[in-house]
XYZ file of C-alpha atoms in Angstrom:
616
model
C 2.215 33.573 -2.257
C 0.861 30.386 -0.684
C 4.417 29.117 -0.134
C 5.680 32.418 1.269
C 2.784 32.756 3.712
C 3.167 29.199 4.969
C 6.909 29.577 5.575
C 7.106 33.120 6.855
C 7.823 31.876 10.425
C 10.896 30.043 9.100
C 12.600 33.001 7.418
C 14.479 33.736 10.636
C 16.114 30.332 10.386
C 18.368 31.438 7.564
C 19.998 34.235 9.517
C 20.610 31.798 12.364
C 21.804 28.827 10.351
C 25.509 29.522 10.752
C 25.136 30.103 14.464
C 23.293 26.886 15.389
C 25.345 23.882 14.282
C 23.483 21.574 16.622
C 20.367 21.380 18.714
C 18.851 18.616 20.832
C 21.892 16.453 20.131
C 21.622 16.420 16.330
C 22.898 18.549 13.474
C 20.665 20.538 11.171
C 20.419 19.027 7.688
C 20.954 22.399 5.969
C 24.498 22.572 7.360
C 25.297 19.226 5.726
C 23.635 20.330 2.500
C 25.914 23.300 1.950
C 29.034 21.242 2.531
C 28.562 17.697 1.153
C 29.495 15.053 3.700
C 31.612 13.200 1.110
C 33.320 14.209 -2.137
C 30.823 13.695 -4.955
C 31.612 12.823 -8.556
C 30.267 15.475 -10.949
C 28.215 14.524 -14.024
C 30.159 13.162 -16.971
C 28.717 15.570 -19.559
C 26.108 18.301 -20.073
C 22.483 17.431 -20.676
C 21.212 17.309 -24.256
C 18.391 19.817 -24.676
C 15.692 19.461 -27.330
C 12.555 21.275 -28.417
C 10.656 19.532 -25.608
C 12.407 18.591 -22.364
C 11.087 16.772 -19.308
C 12.311 16.510 -15.722
C 10.852 13.346 -14.223
C 10.379 12.022 -10.689
C 8.665 8.837 -9.547
C 8.300 6.630 -6.480
C 9.657 9.301 -4.140
C 8.003 7.610 -1.129
C 8.634 10.493 1.251
C 12.388 10.901 0.675
C 12.005 14.672 0.557
C 14.914 15.449 2.908
C 17.296 13.482 0.737
C 19.594 10.664 1.821
C 21.522 11.950 4.833
C 23.932 9.093 5.626
C 27.644 9.343 4.802
C 28.305 5.811 3.481
C 28.153 5.471 -0.296
C 26.020 5.401 -2.310
C 23.850 7.557 0.000
C 25.711 10.872 -0.605
C 24.891 10.509 -4.324
C 21.259 11.171 -3.377
C 21.809 13.798 -0.685
C 19.875 16.604 -2.364
C 16.641 17.439 -0.575
C 13.375 18.657 -2.089
C 14.376 22.260 -1.509
C 17.493 21.648 -3.603
C 15.317 19.997 -6.243
C 13.004 23.023 -6.250
C 15.981 25.332 -6.817
C 17.232 23.040 -9.594
C 13.853 23.120 -11.360
C 13.672 26.917 -11.065
C 17.118 27.377 -12.638
C 16.305 24.845 -15.378
C 13.097 26.735 -16.170
C 15.177 29.892 -16.679
C 17.597 28.003 -18.931
C 14.634 26.738 -20.980
C 13.480 30.334 -21.459
C 16.978 31.335 -22.574
C 17.114 28.403 -24.999
C 13.581 29.146 -26.228
C 12.405 25.570 -25.621
C 9.742 23.816 -23.540
C 10.541 22.244 -20.161
C 7.910 20.163 -18.357
C 7.951 18.688 -14.842
C 6.269 15.286 -14.437
C 5.739 12.769 -11.610
C 4.565 9.151 -11.950
C 3.183 8.499 -8.459
C 3.833 6.820 -5.091
C 4.212 9.788 -2.768
C 3.205 7.728 0.286
C 5.009 5.219 2.522
C 8.770 5.336 2.899
C 10.250 7.685 5.514
C 9.295 9.396 8.728
C 8.143 12.482 6.827
C 5.247 10.435 5.427
C 4.851 7.608 7.952
C 5.850 9.323 11.208
C 2.645 11.322 11.652
C 1.046 11.475 15.132
C -2.082 9.511 16.049
C -5.117 10.698 14.121
C -3.049 11.958 11.190
C -2.974 10.806 7.576
C 0.103 9.380 5.872
C 1.928 11.989 3.725
C -0.733 14.677 4.285
C 1.845 17.147 5.637
C 4.761 16.103 3.431
C 2.658 16.393 0.264
C 2.132 20.110 0.901
C 5.766 20.624 -0.102
C 5.290 18.577 -3.291
C 2.517 21.002 -4.223
C 5.021 23.875 -4.083
C 6.755 22.599 -7.232
C 5.379 23.532 -10.677
C 4.406 20.029 -11.790
C 2.681 19.967 -15.181
C 1.373 16.419 -14.730
C 1.257 14.096 -11.715
C -0.155 10.559 -11.836
C -1.550 8.402 -9.043
C 0.449 5.435 -7.684
C -0.600 2.230 -5.956
C 0.685 3.500 -2.591
C -1.980 6.186 -2.745
C -4.589 3.383 -2.580
C -3.660 0.949 0.207
C -5.585 2.953 2.829
C -8.881 4.643 1.962
C -8.148 7.702 4.126
C -4.966 8.319 2.114
C -6.921 8.158 -1.151
C -9.609 10.410 0.297
C -6.941 12.914 1.339
C -5.576 12.945 -2.207
C -9.103 13.428 -3.591
C -10.112 16.181 -1.168
C -6.866 18.024 -0.416
C -4.205 17.228 -3.030
C -5.792 16.837 -6.456
C -7.921 20.025 -6.217
C -4.817 22.147 -5.620
C -3.298 20.912 -8.881
C -6.229 22.284 -10.908
C -6.581 19.351 -13.288
C -2.915 18.369 -13.371
C -3.333 15.311 -11.082
C -4.403 12.380 -13.255
C -6.030 9.048 -12.387
C -7.229 7.775 -15.758
C -8.296 4.348 -14.469
C -8.606 4.940 -10.708
C -11.827 5.930 -8.921
C -12.872 6.621 -5.343
C -16.377 6.044 -3.983
C -17.692 9.054 -2.040
C -21.082 10.586 -1.226
C -22.380 13.156 -3.688
C -24.113 16.374 -2.566
C -27.322 14.400 -2.034
C -25.610 11.763 0.116
C -25.676 9.079 -2.576
C -22.494 7.042 -3.058
C -20.856 7.665 -6.420
C -17.630 6.382 -7.987
C -15.579 9.267 -9.373
C -11.953 9.735 -10.530
C -9.511 10.627 -7.743
C -8.040 13.258 -10.046
C -8.822 13.847 -13.718
C -9.002 11.197 -16.431
C -6.834 13.230 -18.836
C -5.496 16.717 -19.414
C -5.144 18.779 -22.563
C -2.916 21.824 -22.347
C -0.665 24.094 -24.351
C 3.015 24.486 -23.474
C 4.791 27.827 -23.096
C 5.999 27.484 -26.684
C 2.482 26.858 -27.957
C 2.598 23.093 -28.404
C -0.647 21.209 -27.807
C -0.383 18.229 -25.453
C -2.783 15.411 -24.523
C -1.851 13.623 -21.315
C -3.066 10.540 -19.415
C -2.249 9.232 -15.925
C -2.446 5.429 -15.879
C -2.001 2.908 -13.049
C -0.997 -0.691 -13.789
C -3.463 -3.508 -12.961
C -3.156 -3.110 -9.185
C -5.331 -5.353 -6.985
C -4.226 -4.366 -3.469
C -6.394 -1.253 -3.212
C -8.602 -0.550 -0.206
C -12.396 -0.609 -0.067
C -14.246 2.172 -1.884
C -11.439 2.555 -4.401
C -11.483 1.055 -7.900
C -8.687 0.285 -10.354
C -9.876 -0.466 -13.881
C -7.728 -2.823 -15.941
C -5.664 -1.009 -18.547
C -7.076 -3.259 -21.278
C -10.592 -2.116 -20.368
C -9.624 1.540 -19.955
C -8.509 1.856 -23.588
C -11.979 0.709 -24.720
C -13.792 3.466 -22.830
C -15.689 6.162 -24.725
C -13.962 8.930 -22.770
C -10.557 7.492 -23.766
C -11.376 7.540 -27.478
C -12.776 11.054 -27.207
C -9.668 12.202 -25.303
C -7.239 10.969 -27.974
C -9.393 11.788 -31.019
C -7.987 15.263 -31.591
C -4.342 15.162 -32.640
C -1.962 17.131 -30.393
C 1.631 18.060 -31.140
C 2.616 15.177 -28.855
C 1.071 12.752 -26.388
C 2.439 12.798 -22.837
C 1.518 9.437 -21.296
C 2.339 9.402 -17.599
C 1.634 6.548 -15.258
C 2.598 4.271 -12.421
C 3.530 1.327 -14.603
C 6.946 -0.089 -15.597
C 8.012 0.892 -19.089
C 8.822 -2.731 -19.960
C 7.019 -6.020 -19.260
C 3.691 -4.383 -18.447
C 0.740 -2.820 -20.266
C 2.137 0.403 -21.744
C 1.948 -1.209 -25.235
C -1.848 -1.447 -24.818
C -2.079 2.328 -24.323
C 0.572 3.057 -26.954
C -1.105 0.868 -29.590
C -4.517 2.389 -28.884
C -3.069 5.848 -29.558
C -1.102 4.644 -32.586
C -4.268 3.151 -34.116
C -5.638 6.704 -34.355
C -2.417 8.694 -34.743
C 0.263 6.568 -36.465
C 3.064 9.156 -36.373
C 2.301 11.645 -33.582
C 5.203 11.753 -31.074
C 4.465 9.818 -27.858
C 6.455 10.487 -24.675
C 5.911 7.918 -21.886
C 6.975 8.491 -18.269
C 6.553 5.344 -16.160
C 7.318 4.104 -12.680
C 6.584 1.510 -9.983
C 9.405 -1.049 -10.341
C 12.023 1.274 -8.757
C 14.591 0.813 -11.544
C 16.194 3.056 -14.138
C 14.896 1.964 -17.528
C 14.259 3.200 -21.053
C 12.775 1.702 -24.212
C 11.568 3.019 -27.571
C 8.339 1.412 -28.804
C 8.949 2.995 -32.189
C 11.180 5.670 -33.722
C 8.817 8.470 -32.736
C 8.431 7.532 -29.088
C 10.481 7.103 -25.931
C 9.533 5.550 -22.563
C 11.498 6.489 -19.427
C 11.411 5.177 -15.849
C 13.371 7.041 -13.186
C 14.141 4.825 -10.203
C 12.930 5.329 -6.637
C 13.346 7.159 -3.299
C 14.661 10.387 -4.905
C 17.755 8.417 -5.939
C 17.142 9.391 -9.552
C 15.847 12.429 -11.384
C 14.993 11.539 -14.973
C 15.639 13.702 -18.028
C 14.101 13.250 -21.466
C 14.425 15.514 -24.482
C 13.214 15.319 -28.073
C 13.648 17.394 -31.190
C 10.354 17.568 -33.064
C 10.250 17.871 -36.834
C 8.435 20.849 -38.323
C 5.463 18.797 -39.486
C 5.607 16.306 -36.653
C 2.008 15.214 -37.151
C 2.495 14.013 -40.718
C 6.156 12.997 -40.734
C 7.162 9.388 -40.245
C 10.886 9.981 -39.755
C 12.565 8.847 -36.559
C 12.867 11.592 -33.968
C 16.042 12.403 -32.042
C 15.573 11.641 -28.344
C 17.914 11.740 -25.379
C 17.535 10.466 -21.831
C 19.601 10.759 -18.675
C 19.437 9.432 -15.120
C 20.659 12.134 -12.719
C 21.971 11.543 -9.188
C 19.961 14.060 -7.130
C 22.602 16.049 -5.246
C 23.823 19.628 -5.227
C 26.927 18.842 -7.298
C 24.696 17.440 -10.056
C 22.223 20.293 -9.792
C 24.888 23.026 -9.826
C 26.712 21.400 -12.758
C 23.627 21.333 -14.976
C 22.347 24.790 -13.995
C 25.747 26.512 -14.182
C 25.353 27.754 -10.615
C 27.752 27.800 -7.677
C 27.038 26.922 -4.073
C 26.599 30.607 -3.239
C 24.135 31.279 -6.094
C 22.239 27.994 -6.351
C 19.603 28.251 -3.593
C 16.364 30.021 -4.408
C 14.158 31.498 -1.704
C 11.459 28.940 -2.515
C 13.997 26.123 -2.193
C 15.214 27.399 1.166
C 11.656 27.688 2.444
C 10.878 24.105 1.409
C 14.013 22.789 3.147
C 13.206 24.740 6.311
C 9.609 23.527 6.251
C 10.652 19.887 5.830
C 13.140 20.189 8.697
C 10.424 21.715 10.845
C 8.064 18.847 9.958
C 10.772 16.337 10.931
C 11.067 18.135 14.249
C 7.284 18.093 14.765
C 7.287 14.334 14.168
C 10.306 13.899 16.497
C 12.151 11.999 13.760
C 15.561 12.677 15.314
C 14.640 10.747 18.498
C 17.633 8.453 18.988
C 17.274 4.816 20.086
C 21.018 4.192 20.098
C 24.162 4.352 17.988
C 24.639 1.692 15.319
C 28.246 0.451 15.436
C 28.501 -0.262 11.691
C 26.596 -0.382 8.394
C 24.113 -3.235 7.857
C 22.980 -4.092 4.324
C 19.982 -5.815 2.775
C 21.680 -7.033 -0.412
C 25.280 -5.835 -0.274
C 26.330 -8.424 2.319
C 25.718 -12.180 2.308
C 23.136 -13.690 4.644
C 24.012 -14.764 7.251
C 26.920 -12.424 8.039
C 27.948 -9.714 10.485
C 27.134 -7.000 7.931
C 23.704 -8.346 6.982
C 20.680 -6.356 8.136
C 18.668 -9.569 7.868
C 21.054 -11.291 10.295
C 20.894 -8.315 12.636
C 17.090 -8.317 12.603
C 16.429 -12.057 12.919
C 19.369 -13.250 15.004
C 19.910 -10.259 17.280
C 16.953 -7.850 17.341
C 13.991 -10.253 17.493
C 15.294 -12.436 20.391
C 15.897 -9.282 22.450
C 12.928 -7.086 21.486
C 10.185 -9.713 21.531
C 11.088 -10.939 25.017
C 10.766 -7.507 26.641
C 8.009 -7.662 29.313
C 7.112 -11.123 28.021
C 6.009 -13.776 30.530
C 7.563 -16.434 28.273
C 10.967 -14.739 28.165
C 12.644 -17.566 30.098
C 11.474 -20.251 27.650
C 13.894 -20.977 24.770
C 12.520 -19.694 21.466
C 13.288 -19.912 17.744
C 12.197 -16.918 15.615
C 11.298 -17.008 11.913
C 10.246 -14.098 9.696
C 10.436 -13.107 6.031
C 13.362 -11.279 4.464
C 10.910 -8.757 2.982
C 10.295 -7.462 6.498
C 13.183 -5.031 6.013
C 12.981 -2.225 3.453
C 16.234 -0.244 3.535
C 19.874 -0.468 4.680
C 20.774 0.620 8.207
C 23.864 2.833 8.486
C 26.360 3.424 11.267
C 25.818 6.310 13.662
C 22.660 7.535 15.384
C 19.736 5.143 14.904
C 16.689 7.388 14.982
C 12.920 7.187 14.727
C 13.270 8.116 11.060
C 15.776 5.302 10.480
C 13.440 2.798 12.115
C 10.487 3.897 9.972
C 12.678 3.742 6.873
C 14.365 0.388 7.486
C 11.617 -1.612 9.172
C 8.144 -0.147 8.557
C 5.800 -3.126 8.589
C 3.340 -3.555 11.459
C 3.304 -7.351 11.559
C 2.496 -9.340 14.708
C 4.363 -12.368 16.031
C 2.603 -15.649 16.824
C 3.932 -18.823 18.417
C 3.307 -22.501 18.938
C 4.638 -23.876 22.260
C 6.431 -27.169 22.822
C 7.758 -27.670 19.304
C 11.123 -29.403 19.466
C 14.074 -27.309 18.387
C 14.985 -29.768 15.632
C 11.493 -29.700 14.109
C 11.412 -25.884 14.177
C 14.722 -25.690 12.334
C 13.541 -28.287 9.803
C 10.433 -26.202 9.117
C 12.598 -23.130 8.540
C 14.852 -25.041 6.135
C 11.841 -26.489 4.290
C 10.331 -23.017 3.844
C 13.481 -21.918 2.027
C 14.102 -25.139 0.070
C 11.020 -25.336 -2.104
C 10.709 -28.269 -4.497
C 9.550 -28.095 -8.111
C 5.854 -27.878 -7.218
C 6.607 -25.214 -4.633
C 8.646 -23.208 -7.131
C 5.710 -23.313 -9.558
C 3.450 -22.073 -6.800
C 6.004 -19.374 -5.972
C 5.887 -18.116 -9.580
C 2.100 -17.848 -9.349
C 2.389 -16.165 -5.961
C 5.013 -13.789 -7.351
C 2.554 -12.653 -10.024
C -0.110 -12.162 -7.367
C 2.324 -10.250 -5.147
C 3.156 -7.986 -8.075
C -0.525 -7.276 -8.654
C -0.815 -6.363 -4.963
C 2.069 -3.936 -5.297
C 5.298 -5.784 -4.432
C 8.253 -4.787 -6.622
C 11.277 -5.802 -4.537
C 11.803 -8.880 -6.702
C 12.110 -6.705 -9.834
C 14.407 -4.155 -8.187
C 16.625 -6.892 -6.714
C 16.877 -8.705 -10.059
C 18.008 -5.407 -11.571
C 20.718 -5.058 -8.889
C 21.767 -8.699 -9.369
C 22.119 -8.180 -13.109
C 24.124 -4.999 -12.503
C 26.527 -6.834 -10.192
C 26.915 -9.868 -12.477
C 27.562 -7.832 -15.603
C 30.996 -8.059 -17.173
C 33.451 -5.597 -15.647
C 31.541 -5.039 -12.394
C 34.344 -6.323 -10.162
C 36.958 -4.328 -12.080
C 34.919 -1.135 -11.812
C 34.606 -1.576 -8.047
C 38.352 -2.054 -7.820
C 38.973 1.213 -9.665
C 39.848 3.867 -7.109
C 38.300 6.680 -9.153
C 34.708 5.391 -9.076
C 32.282 5.596 -6.165
C 29.487 3.083 -5.643
C 26.199 3.809 -7.383
C 23.855 2.689 -10.115
C 25.305 1.437 -13.402
C 22.414 1.257 -15.844
C 22.002 -0.789 -18.985
C 18.682 -0.146 -20.724
C 17.174 -0.535 -24.193
C 17.849 3.002 -25.446
C 20.994 4.085 -27.333
C 24.036 5.512 -25.562
C 24.884 5.802 -21.867
C 21.967 6.786 -19.648
C 23.698 7.408 -16.322
C 24.640 11.043 -15.788
C 27.428 10.185 -13.312
C 29.722 7.192 -13.722
C 29.893 4.752 -10.804
C 31.036 1.292 -9.834
C 28.071 -1.070 -9.378
C 26.848 -2.037 -5.930
C 27.771 -5.552 -4.770
C 24.780 -7.883 -4.633
C 24.133 -11.095 -2.701
C 21.062 -13.286 -3.007
C 19.065 -13.729 0.168
C 16.495 -16.379 1.125
C 12.779 -15.682 1.419
C 12.837 -16.559 5.125
C 15.312 -15.665 7.859
C 15.652 -16.955 11.404
C 17.387 -16.532 14.734
C 20.151 -18.865 15.835
C 18.941 -22.051 17.527
C 18.350 -21.273 21.226
C 21.408 -21.741 23.428
C 21.793 -24.814 25.635
C 19.229 -26.849 23.740
C 19.316 -30.023 21.659
C 17.133 -31.019 18.733
C 14.735 -32.689 21.145
C 14.331 -29.710 23.508
C 10.754 -28.261 23.523
C 10.804 -24.565 22.633
C 8.506 -21.729 21.596
C 8.320 -21.609 17.802
C 7.773 -17.886 17.024
C 6.887 -16.584 13.556
C 5.486 -13.526 11.801
C 1.707 -13.601 11.466
C 1.169 -13.526 7.710
C 3.109 -16.764 7.088
C 0.883 -18.666 9.533
C -0.965 -20.857 7.005
C 2.191 -21.627 5.010
C 4.145 -22.482 8.158
C 1.403 -24.782 9.513
C 1.300 -26.620 6.194
C 5.056 -27.218 6.260
C 5.026 -28.094 9.978
C 2.499 -30.858 9.308
C 4.703 -32.181 6.502
C 7.925 -32.131 8.538
C 6.411 -34.053 11.475
C 3.436 -36.420 11.649
C 3.009 -36.934 15.376
C 0.298 -34.278 15.504
C -1.748 -32.203 13.075
C -1.330 -28.540 14.027
C -4.067 -25.997 13.255
C -4.690 -22.330 13.952
C -6.160 -23.392 17.294
C -2.606 -24.218 18.417
C -1.341 -20.723 17.587
C -1.285 -17.793 20.028
C -0.010 -14.207 20.078
C 3.580 -14.194 21.379
C 3.852 -10.494 22.239
C 2.000 -7.231 21.535
C 5.273 -5.824 20.156
C 5.084 -5.391 16.375
C 7.833 -5.984 13.827
C 8.340 -2.274 13.131
C 9.321 -1.654 16.786
C 11.894 -4.440 17.076
C 15.001 -2.620 15.826
C 14.358 0.423 18.031
C 13.832 -1.689 21.154
C 16.959 -3.696 20.363
C 18.977 -0.503 19.792
C 17.897 0.847 23.191
C 19.111 -2.357 24.820
C 22.277 -3.027 22.826
C 23.501 0.229 21.266
C 23.726 2.525 24.298
């Protein structure tokens, strides 16, 4: 009823859909949805159902309207959250027909990623509006992610407005928020619930946790307890004391090379043979591992590019048996072809009313946030990792060599002075595709609100030497980088893990041959630690090129190495850059006193300003 009331004003949209192919210069997404923009490869085989089945999402980061670009692999992920809702509804009916359990689980990170979450007007809260549509799906368990904790107001919104609506199904086993109690005294309390015990439709008893990895980048008045300390807590031991039919351990933590074994072993110490199903997240990859023969751990990618599937057949006396259980797992490409294949529906019968209402509501939210505002028309695709840097197809080259020198000189009193621009390659988050470059594309590709500083009268040659030195770290620097990498991971950075996964995929034997095969489209090609093939749809792997940590503009025109220029750089590398600058030259010792703000324009505005200048 809540969903129907909220979307009643949109019901008229469906009778008009065929009659309004465009408005305000852009097409409606629901037209594209009914007729895929590119031929899509169907799944290779049906799903394997078991006694207990799980549909899994994680790290959705606001990608609720699906991936709308036409260049592959984007069409693979073109299903929106309304499509996903319809898929879940049909799968629930199939589970009833098969007389089995089907659970819906999410492992966190709803915030930060697209205009639907980040494009809110002044005074708003990230993802507050988008998350209302997440609540319309029948999730059995949702766990908190680190992106729910970077900004206190986001955490508070989850505590006050999101978790209560899930009635105990939103879990934050080791995450607290500090808020006033009814007497005005500050108290530290869980954002959601520590654990949940429930009974499935088929009468199976479940104990569930919602664990966050050892994250250190959280905002004030939020607390993340280390996993190693969490498993020693009295509440934890009380929660796992009673034996369920299976444990459902959900959390924002990679299923390999992190602390899931601490939780797993703590449960196993009490219940040596009880089935344990682990649903992880955070590192943005597809992954699976079995910690023993009666357990499976699944991680299901990022950005609604993957919907995970896990199934298990339980033995009759699952609590006392020590035989290996039969598990299956699958990584689904979230699109209507996939969804219709696995539900046995056709395009005309697939959409549910609830799904249509969610799609209409998301499109209306995009309109409210003016996400279709167009800065210009991109002449081609630009890639983060699929093109070498520097090159004409590199987004990093576009940003550093073309966008920054144009955007940062707009209304700048120093525009006439030659300048050399340096920033980090992590400043860009997602590929930029040909066609309209919109507010949503800008928020997706280049979201970070970094400032630009400068030091005047640095010679062009010295500036270029500093840039080269930043990228050519020696042995001591590489050791420091490894330490910094660990710290960056603790603060929430996962790009290095995701990119290593892509590199491995590209380097694997047969990658080039698969790309050359005309019958395979680009997409993920997963190798994990579980038996059999995990990918639901067969693809050729994406090409991958290594990129440096730092990127720069071309040397300013009509200058020599001895020409004094403005040395412009992104603010958070200030201390590192000053250290290298004082190593590269010894004529003067530069300090923060020599650094000034170059422009009030922030990094996240640069591509849009450039597009307005160059792509119209």
